[in-house]
XYZ file of C-alpha atoms in Angstrom:
583
model
C 8.093 32.866 32.312
C 7.640 28.921 32.233
C 4.072 28.971 31.017
C 5.437 32.013 28.491
C 8.291 29.236 27.534
C 5.556 26.391 26.954
C 3.333 28.571 24.873
C 6.418 29.560 22.585
C 7.534 25.815 22.256
C 4.271 24.614 21.552
C 3.624 27.358 18.990
C 6.695 26.465 17.155
C 6.065 22.691 17.259
C 2.452 23.322 15.761
C 4.129 25.531 12.807
C 6.679 22.569 12.045
C 3.423 19.939 12.098
C 1.395 22.009 9.711
C 4.618 22.650 7.248
C 5.277 19.043 7.349
C 1.629 18.382 6.189
C 0.089 16.989 9.572
C -3.261 18.777 8.478
C -6.579 17.737 8.570
C -7.670 16.561 5.040
C -10.546 18.296 3.551
C -13.905 16.331 3.715
C -15.975 15.991 0.602
C -19.512 17.302 1.737
C -21.135 15.110 -1.185
C -19.577 11.942 0.305
C -21.030 12.447 3.786
C -24.380 11.192 2.965
C -25.745 8.312 4.679
C -25.839 4.996 2.033
C -28.059 2.057 1.749
C -25.462 -0.962 1.573
C -26.458 -4.141 -0.087
C -26.251 -7.516 2.218
C -22.611 -8.735 2.815
C -20.944 -5.322 2.502
C -18.664 -4.469 5.452
C -18.592 -1.018 7.092
C -15.057 -0.100 7.988
C -14.702 2.756 10.330
C -11.170 4.233 11.402
C -9.961 7.043 13.467
C -7.960 9.301 11.156
C -7.347 12.300 13.819
C -3.842 13.893 12.910
C -1.455 15.301 15.715
C -2.634 18.588 16.339
C -1.831 21.232 18.751
C -4.263 23.611 19.911
C -3.005 27.636 20.999
C -3.867 28.469 24.180
C -7.303 29.349 25.196
C -8.653 27.882 21.734
C -11.776 25.708 21.235
C -11.264 22.610 19.129
C -13.741 22.599 16.323
C -16.444 19.948 16.478
C -16.009 16.824 14.164
C -19.086 15.282 12.885
C -19.098 11.507 13.600
C -21.689 9.408 11.681
C -22.320 5.912 12.818
C -22.619 3.372 10.005
C -25.731 2.960 8.116
C -27.590 -0.001 8.841
C -30.840 -1.692 7.098
C -33.037 -4.225 7.101
C -30.825 -6.000 4.281
C -27.611 -4.693 5.880
C -25.470 -8.207 6.959
C -23.055 -6.978 9.507
C -20.760 -4.052 10.458
C -16.962 -4.701 11.090
C -14.814 -2.258 12.808
C -11.422 -1.800 11.359
C -8.348 -2.805 13.688
C -7.067 0.285 15.536
C -3.431 0.975 15.462
C -1.385 -0.898 18.201
C -1.754 1.133 20.985
C 0.764 2.839 22.705
C 3.983 0.982 21.864
C 3.411 1.675 17.878
C 2.478 5.195 18.346
C 5.059 6.213 20.738
C 7.664 4.552 18.063
C 6.574 6.412 15.347
C 6.366 9.843 17.370
C 9.760 9.238 18.564
C 11.071 8.273 15.090
C 9.716 12.100 13.992
C 11.145 13.581 17.006
C 7.911 14.568 18.592
C 7.702 14.887 22.489
C 5.815 12.138 24.191
C 4.479 14.455 26.807
C 0.491 14.217 26.374
C -0.046 17.714 27.878
C 1.972 18.882 24.881
C 1.395 16.372 22.233
C -1.616 14.009 22.545
C -1.088 10.705 21.248
C -3.936 9.653 18.830
C -4.428 7.469 16.319
C -3.611 8.610 12.596
C -7.085 8.657 11.155
C -10.484 10.344 11.379
C -13.597 8.414 11.272
C -14.381 7.359 7.503
C -15.858 4.232 5.846
C -14.797 1.653 3.508
C -16.809 -1.097 1.796
C -15.882 -4.798 0.973
C -17.634 -7.830 -0.199
C -17.182 -10.599 2.457
C -17.478 -14.100 1.445
C -17.093 -17.071 3.711
C -13.774 -19.323 3.197
C -14.365 -22.594 0.647
C -14.609 -25.468 3.033
C -13.687 -29.298 2.449
C -15.479 -31.305 -0.179
C -15.626 -35.065 0.036
C -13.676 -36.475 -3.208
C -16.239 -39.367 -2.946
C -19.335 -36.967 -3.315
C -17.948 -34.520 -5.760
C -14.323 -35.369 -7.517
C -14.471 -32.097 -9.822
C -13.319 -28.575 -8.488
C -14.555 -25.884 -11.242
C -13.464 -22.039 -11.317
C -12.764 -19.221 -13.446
C -9.212 -17.827 -13.333
C -8.526 -14.434 -11.491
C -5.388 -12.238 -12.412
C -6.679 -9.292 -10.098
C -4.056 -8.172 -7.389
C -5.999 -5.512 -5.717
C -6.126 -7.098 -2.318
C -2.467 -7.587 -1.598
C -1.326 -3.667 -2.324
C -4.725 -2.658 -0.373
C -3.679 -4.811 2.651
C -0.029 -3.311 2.288
C -1.650 0.122 2.543
C -3.659 -0.787 5.982
C -0.424 -2.524 7.488
C 1.993 0.394 6.498
C -0.665 2.788 8.210
C -0.454 0.632 11.562
C -4.011 -1.312 10.964
C -4.575 -5.105 10.541
C -7.283 -5.423 7.115
C -10.621 -6.047 7.439
C -11.499 -9.539 6.686
C -13.525 -8.573 3.783
C -10.191 -7.205 2.178
C -8.747 -10.508 2.241
C -8.788 -12.352 -1.311
C -6.150 -14.977 -0.976
C -6.092 -15.658 -4.987
C -5.268 -11.951 -5.380
C -2.364 -12.257 -2.684
C -1.052 -15.233 -4.339
C -1.267 -13.772 -7.796
C 0.413 -10.194 -7.067
C 3.717 -12.098 -7.386
C 5.245 -13.510 -10.516
C 6.320 -17.262 -10.515
C 9.004 -18.322 -13.153
C 6.871 -21.135 -14.617
C 7.876 -22.996 -17.715
C 7.253 -20.631 -21.002
C 4.653 -22.356 -23.035
C 5.810 -24.084 -26.368
C 3.504 -24.539 -29.120
C 0.290 -23.891 -27.011
C -0.562 -20.395 -25.776
C -0.372 -21.566 -21.902
C 1.800 -24.016 -20.128
C 0.531 -25.987 -17.059
C 2.463 -27.232 -14.027
C 1.723 -28.507 -10.833
C 3.401 -29.753 -7.772
C 2.279 -31.529 -4.469
C 3.952 -31.491 -0.888
C 3.383 -31.164 2.806
C 0.856 -28.486 4.062
C 2.541 -26.267 6.400
C -0.389 -25.266 8.825
C -1.834 -29.121 8.592
C 1.031 -31.568 8.683
C -1.509 -34.357 8.574
C -2.628 -32.545 4.823
C -1.281 -31.970 1.823
C -0.808 -29.239 -0.444
C -1.297 -28.970 -4.549
C 0.123 -25.879 -6.259
C -1.343 -25.295 -10.141
C 0.534 -22.766 -12.256
C -0.555 -21.432 -15.339
C 2.020 -19.323 -17.659
C 0.391 -17.482 -20.444
C 2.859 -16.752 -23.550
C 5.052 -13.780 -23.985
C 5.145 -11.433 -26.944
C 7.548 -9.165 -27.955
C 6.621 -5.650 -27.999
C 6.673 -5.529 -31.637
C 4.227 -8.155 -31.655
C 1.435 -6.482 -29.728
C -1.484 -5.032 -31.385
C -2.166 -1.304 -31.396
C -4.150 0.237 -28.770
C -7.086 2.076 -28.528
C -7.601 3.367 -24.835
C -10.168 5.639 -23.183
C -8.823 6.725 -19.549
C -12.100 7.271 -17.708
C -11.059 9.085 -14.699
C -13.331 10.043 -11.302
C -12.738 13.913 -10.510
C -15.579 13.973 -7.966
C -15.113 15.827 -4.566
C -13.812 12.460 -2.713
C -10.634 12.326 -5.321
C -9.164 15.618 -3.905
C -6.508 14.277 -1.880
C -2.853 13.772 -2.640
C -2.967 9.569 -2.796
C -6.152 10.047 -5.174
C -6.407 12.589 -8.169
C -2.462 13.824 -8.274
C -1.439 9.920 -7.811
C -3.909 9.075 -10.774
C -2.590 11.963 -12.905
C 1.140 10.606 -12.372
C 0.333 7.285 -12.904
C -1.321 8.133 -16.407
C 1.514 10.143 -17.214
C 3.859 7.092 -16.856
C 1.756 5.145 -19.316
C 1.359 8.085 -21.943
C 5.075 7.749 -22.423
C 4.732 4.030 -23.206
C 2.330 4.874 -26.446
C 3.320 5.143 -29.631
C 1.955 6.766 -32.925
C 0.027 3.583 -33.973
C -1.969 4.096 -30.608
C -5.210 6.010 -29.774
C -6.049 7.962 -26.525
C -8.865 9.305 -25.273
C -10.154 10.977 -21.601
C -13.341 11.004 -19.881
C -14.152 12.414 -16.855
C -17.067 12.183 -14.760
C -18.275 14.112 -11.313
C -21.815 14.991 -11.159
C -22.042 14.714 -14.840
C -19.433 13.377 -17.221
C -17.515 15.252 -20.147
C -14.854 14.313 -22.838
C -11.928 15.978 -21.999
C -9.715 14.558 -24.978
C -10.938 12.895 -28.088
C -9.139 9.838 -29.507
C -5.841 11.280 -30.007
C -2.680 9.712 -31.665
C -0.407 8.455 -28.942
C 2.575 10.281 -30.555
C 0.647 13.561 -29.741
C 1.880 13.375 -26.278
C 2.280 16.798 -25.177
C -1.585 17.322 -26.176
C -2.332 14.261 -24.122
C -0.326 15.384 -21.167
C -1.755 18.922 -21.265
C -5.179 16.952 -20.891
C -4.044 15.059 -18.070
C -2.964 18.113 -16.036
C -6.118 19.936 -16.289
C -8.209 17.328 -14.476
C -9.329 18.889 -11.197
C -11.395 17.250 -8.579
C -15.208 18.546 -7.198
C -18.754 17.555 -7.072
C -20.902 14.389 -6.716
C -19.903 10.910 -8.520
C -22.300 9.885 -11.322
C -20.047 6.751 -12.443
C -22.888 5.221 -14.732
C -22.989 8.230 -16.727
C -19.236 8.365 -17.410
C -19.050 4.542 -18.041
C -21.769 5.133 -20.855
C -19.911 7.766 -22.598
C -16.342 6.001 -22.077
C -17.796 2.733 -24.050
C -19.393 5.244 -26.705
C -15.928 6.637 -27.169
C -14.201 3.393 -27.451
C -16.693 2.110 -29.889
C -16.469 5.404 -31.904
C -12.814 4.626 -32.566
C -12.576 1.054 -32.289
C -9.646 -0.919 -33.590
C -10.513 -4.340 -35.056
C -7.687 -6.410 -34.308
C -6.515 -3.912 -31.714
C -6.354 -3.666 -28.094
C -9.799 -1.663 -27.186
C -9.687 -1.028 -23.270
C -11.046 1.557 -20.940
C -9.121 2.486 -18.054
C -11.302 3.343 -14.919
C -9.495 5.060 -12.330
C -11.503 5.966 -9.396
C -11.975 5.375 -5.269
C -15.543 3.347 -6.002
C -17.656 5.817 -4.150
C -20.462 6.207 -6.746
C -23.464 8.455 -5.228
C -25.654 9.577 -8.049
C -27.001 7.640 -11.061
C -26.678 3.891 -11.019
C -25.337 3.370 -7.694
C -26.448 -0.131 -6.352
C -23.926 -3.366 -6.672
C -26.545 -5.248 -8.867
C -27.616 -2.216 -11.162
C -23.823 -1.887 -11.694
C -23.232 -5.262 -12.493
C -25.931 -5.468 -14.879
C -25.034 -2.439 -16.622
C -21.160 -3.663 -16.938
C -22.283 -7.185 -17.984
C -24.409 -5.818 -21.020
C -21.052 -3.435 -22.247
C -18.822 -6.333 -22.157
C -20.414 -7.839 -25.416
C -18.952 -4.705 -27.409
C -15.475 -6.549 -27.435
C -14.166 -3.656 -25.285
C -11.859 -4.824 -22.194
C -12.220 -2.895 -18.758
C -8.996 -2.258 -16.455
C -10.117 -1.107 -12.823
C -7.678 1.047 -10.985
C -8.530 1.702 -7.329
C -7.237 4.985 -5.439
C -7.440 6.181 -2.191
C -8.285 5.254 1.824
C -11.029 6.167 4.187
C -14.119 5.896 1.841
C -12.674 3.252 -0.548
C -15.332 1.251 -1.757
C -13.621 -2.008 -2.865
C -16.956 -3.977 -3.583
C -18.098 -1.619 -6.353
C -14.633 -1.732 -8.134
C -14.236 -5.734 -7.618
C -17.700 -5.956 -9.079
C -17.034 -3.570 -12.586
C -13.685 -5.655 -13.157
C -14.931 -9.007 -12.760
C -18.077 -8.438 -14.992
C -16.268 -6.223 -17.557
C -13.898 -8.543 -19.141
C -11.136 -6.857 -17.147
C -8.689 -6.653 -14.015
C -8.356 -5.114 -10.957
C -5.525 -3.317 -9.297
C -5.074 -1.160 -6.226
C -2.466 1.772 -6.667
C -1.026 3.118 -3.492
C 1.868 4.821 -4.496
C 3.927 5.719 -7.742
C 5.901 2.604 -7.413
C 2.722 0.476 -7.500
C 1.669 2.612 -10.764
C 4.764 1.636 -12.162
C 4.612 -2.144 -11.530
C 0.993 -2.297 -12.751
C 1.384 0.157 -15.759
C 4.791 -0.004 -16.930
C 6.691 -3.285 -15.946
C 3.569 -5.382 -16.284
C 1.762 -3.364 -18.972
C 1.316 -6.257 -21.643
C -0.346 -8.598 -18.919
C -2.280 -5.765 -17.269
C -3.334 -4.367 -20.671
C -3.247 -6.837 -23.371
C -5.637 -9.878 -23.344
C -4.090 -13.183 -24.772
C -7.080 -15.187 -24.413
C -11.055 -15.094 -23.106
C -12.821 -17.102 -20.630
C -10.299 -18.772 -19.257
C -11.508 -21.633 -16.772
C -10.012 -24.559 -14.656
C -11.159 -27.746 -13.802
C -9.401 -29.974 -11.526
C -10.541 -33.859 -11.173
C -9.170 -35.528 -8.146
C -8.559 -39.513 -7.581
C -10.862 -40.583 -4.701
C -8.231 -43.590 -4.340
C -5.249 -40.857 -3.303
C -7.545 -37.901 -2.119
C -10.311 -37.847 0.545
C -11.250 -34.222 0.342
C -9.932 -30.907 -1.050
C -10.250 -27.317 -0.240
C -9.533 -24.465 -3.073
C -7.916 -21.576 -1.141
C -9.475 -18.180 -2.446
C -11.359 -18.070 -5.494
C -14.621 -17.757 -3.597
C -16.408 -15.311 -5.962
C -15.193 -17.386 -8.977
C -16.540 -20.618 -8.186
C -18.264 -22.397 -11.289
C -20.600 -25.275 -11.610
C -18.922 -28.317 -12.962
C -21.100 -28.424 -16.108
C -20.065 -24.763 -16.923
C -16.794 -25.868 -17.667
C -17.873 -27.264 -21.109
C -20.296 -24.520 -21.468
C -18.642 -21.619 -24.226
C -21.469 -19.422 -23.237
C -20.561 -19.203 -19.502
C -18.647 -16.129 -19.142
C -14.909 -16.443 -17.076
C -11.766 -14.690 -16.759
C -9.483 -13.080 -19.063
C -5.619 -13.635 -18.907
C -3.073 -11.207 -20.214
C -0.101 -11.854 -22.337
C 2.851 -13.323 -20.204
C 0.433 -13.621 -17.122
C 0.983 -16.229 -14.562
C -1.984 -17.445 -12.470
C -1.490 -19.686 -9.540
C -3.873 -21.914 -7.378
C -3.575 -23.619 -4.330
C -5.554 -26.656 -3.125
C -5.387 -28.192 0.716
C -6.034 -31.867 0.475
C -6.920 -34.499 2.928
C -5.176 -37.982 2.045
C -7.833 -40.626 1.484
C -8.542 -42.950 4.433
C -8.129 -39.860 7.033
C -10.292 -39.355 9.884
C -10.639 -35.617 8.938
C -12.772 -36.736 5.438
C -15.922 -34.881 5.517
C -18.362 -37.376 6.374
C -21.148 -38.080 3.559
C -23.979 -40.535 3.827
C -23.476 -43.672 1.379
C -25.164 -43.296 -1.918
C -28.389 -45.034 -2.209
C -28.849 -45.295 -5.995
C -25.339 -45.880 -7.147
C -22.265 -47.467 -6.341
C -18.995 -45.619 -6.311
C -16.275 -47.389 -7.971
C -12.754 -45.955 -7.830
C -10.770 -46.735 -10.856
C -6.840 -46.839 -11.360
C -6.580 -47.850 -7.942
C -3.159 -48.782 -8.461
C -2.351 -45.123 -10.184
C -0.068 -42.610 -8.334
C -1.914 -39.780 -9.912
C -3.228 -37.101 -7.470
C -5.213 -35.435 -10.072
C -5.746 -33.940 -13.607
C -5.866 -30.243 -14.431
C -8.004 -29.005 -17.102
C -8.062 -26.081 -18.661
C -10.369 -24.091 -21.401
C -9.708 -20.906 -22.973
C -10.965 -19.303 -25.904
C -8.650 -17.852 -28.508
C -9.239 -13.802 -29.154
C -12.109 -13.248 -31.321
C -13.248 -16.890 -30.961
C -16.499 -18.393 -29.785
C -15.224 -21.798 -29.586
C -12.752 -22.950 -26.398
C -9.699 -25.226 -26.787
C -8.878 -27.701 -24.245
C -5.568 -28.446 -22.390
C -5.019 -31.035 -19.472
C -1.983 -32.201 -17.579
C -1.803 -34.914 -14.600
C -0.060 -35.091 -11.370
C 1.643 -37.784 -9.704
C 2.231 -38.243 -5.912
C 5.534 -37.839 -4.306
C 6.973 -38.261 -0.583
C 9.007 -34.841 -0.747
C 9.396 -32.818 2.405
C 8.593 -29.112 2.630
C 12.211 -27.979 2.369
C 12.505 -30.306 -0.918
C 9.636 -28.135 -2.650
C 10.168 -25.378 -4.937
C 10.608 -21.839 -3.785
C 7.360 -21.019 -5.845
C 5.791 -23.698 -4.065
C 6.829 -22.391 -0.564
C 6.548 -18.636 -1.189
C 2.947 -19.319 -2.601
C 2.106 -20.954 0.507
C 3.441 -18.123 2.641
C 1.511 -15.862 1.099
C -1.897 -18.239 1.486
C -0.945 -18.808 5.050
C -0.560 -15.095 5.686
C -4.210 -14.727 4.223
C -5.453 -17.409 6.495
C -4.106 -15.394 9.106
C -5.579 -12.271 8.335
C -8.817 -14.070 7.630
C -8.916 -15.814 11.370
C -9.329 -19.146 9.189
C -11.045 -22.187 10.824
C -8.286 -24.018 9.079
C -5.358 -22.496 10.137
C -4.507 -24.902 13.009
C -1.620 -23.769 15.463
C 0.416 -22.177 12.323
C 1.616 -18.431 13.608
C 3.450 -15.674 12.540
C 7.014 -16.946 13.474
C 6.050 -20.091 11.568
C 5.114 -17.614 8.512
C 8.074 -15.616 8.680
C 10.499 -18.440 8.804
C 8.888 -20.053 5.730
C 8.648 -16.831 3.578
C 12.286 -15.959 4.380
C 13.711 -19.805 3.181
C 11.071 -19.023 0.174
C 12.192 -15.501 -1.547
C 14.228 -17.011 -3.845
C 15.347 -14.782 -6.896
C 13.921 -11.577 -6.327
C 15.036 -9.001 -8.682
C 12.212 -6.473 -8.160
C 12.412 -6.826 -4.161
C 8.701 -7.872 -3.975
C 9.155 -10.836 -1.921
C 11.352 -8.810 0.649
C 9.021 -6.209 1.216
C 6.374 -9.504 1.923
C 8.527 -10.430 4.579
C 8.693 -6.820 6.025
C 4.665 -6.660 5.961
C 4.529 -10.139 7.812
C 6.955 -8.786 10.674
C 4.735 -5.763 10.737
C 1.842 -7.615 10.801
C 3.196 -9.815 13.561
C 3.456 -6.784 15.842
C 0.064 -5.293 15.124
C -1.356 -8.571 15.817
C 0.298 -8.631 19.179
C -0.336 -5.318 20.195
C -4.028 -4.766 18.726
C -6.568 -3.274 21.365
């Protein structure tokens, strides 16, 4: 009798789990092939087993598990953080009302073995100001890293190091920098204490692009390039993508044109360029999208650019919106070949916005290349709320460029600064001579966008200054010894359709302010950067820890109308638990 009751209750619980969506997601056979990956790409392997109850006398199906591919050029393999053992899993199980008896419901991590790839770069190190007082880099307005990290944390994992790009984390948030007056950009800067290294200082540099009213925006010629391969057949991929595009369609008007290209094993045009006023026609085309087949991205990219040029709007916003999980396995698949393809296409005057979707086989490295080399931006969409943020609330900054090839060059005063280190932007560093070279490609910035960069600096005279041998063939002379200027910020940009860049500059003076005297923007950006350092296991983070970080972030929330900063604090609290209970 007792056995009968146990079988009966087990069957009911199994039915409840299936009804609530706890079923094993379909795996796309096309995506299970082994791949040869370039160096510096990390393979992330996660356990994705759902909570399943097997009927009595049944035999569990064998799950094929492939080990990460390694080749002669493969750099390193990194295992993703597993969920924080029993504590977190038990909490989640109790919250859902499930039994903790392992005989009835075995506790397992919530993901099957799958792979994600990231391009991992070493963090920037300190540079002696005496040896090189100039720091030059291209601006970056991407935000994908932060929302991707959020996805890892909310699913009970600490992210792989390669997923952490500090500049994208900082620039996910908006900052109330001064609105430009006569120029297209304003420059602001602050210097204050460094939260993770008391002996050092922290510099915040903020750029604010000019805002435009809706009536001032040019008409848009948009081509949606949608991945409909088999790997997109999951709720957080193609279905979420379709809902995201439908939201954007509602913002179009009769002056806009929209087309849709899809690609799987091959590509096809689902919707020829259509007026934004024909919303029902556009919606019907989006609703017809279904997934299946392999992923021939390069063919789709070619067709999308051809279509964008066919309906090109001189003086308009000509842009391709590529939505995919980045798992390209047919046609041009290597990162080097993709980079060459997109680099050639950017000369057409068509911009590229890249939207990443999904988990498990998400290829961030491929998506990042497409955005960086295609005169575009890159966001990761993990929910409808994120889609609304990127495509609706921040539509103008996401889809409308204000200037091209925007570069920053910082000149440090050796009399005040012994050494400096740029936080993030590792893949955006430029040679100093590239700053004045108008043929050198750099980042694009959208209407109303803000860009933030942080430098950690070592004061002049400190024992921590990187040791550099005395120069043999020239004497180093420090001018302006009595000046209290710490640095000068120089910004170069090309107005749209212009080939020659323009220059803006502003100096920053020293002060002796304490950390709690700094602006909320300074302290919050510092908190986000500190979080990135902890996730990267940075050698420069010192004794800085999660309690310090949470305290700093809470004190710097400031005005938070959308609740993004409050959400950040919650992510810090979750990360602290995951870090403490990691296995």
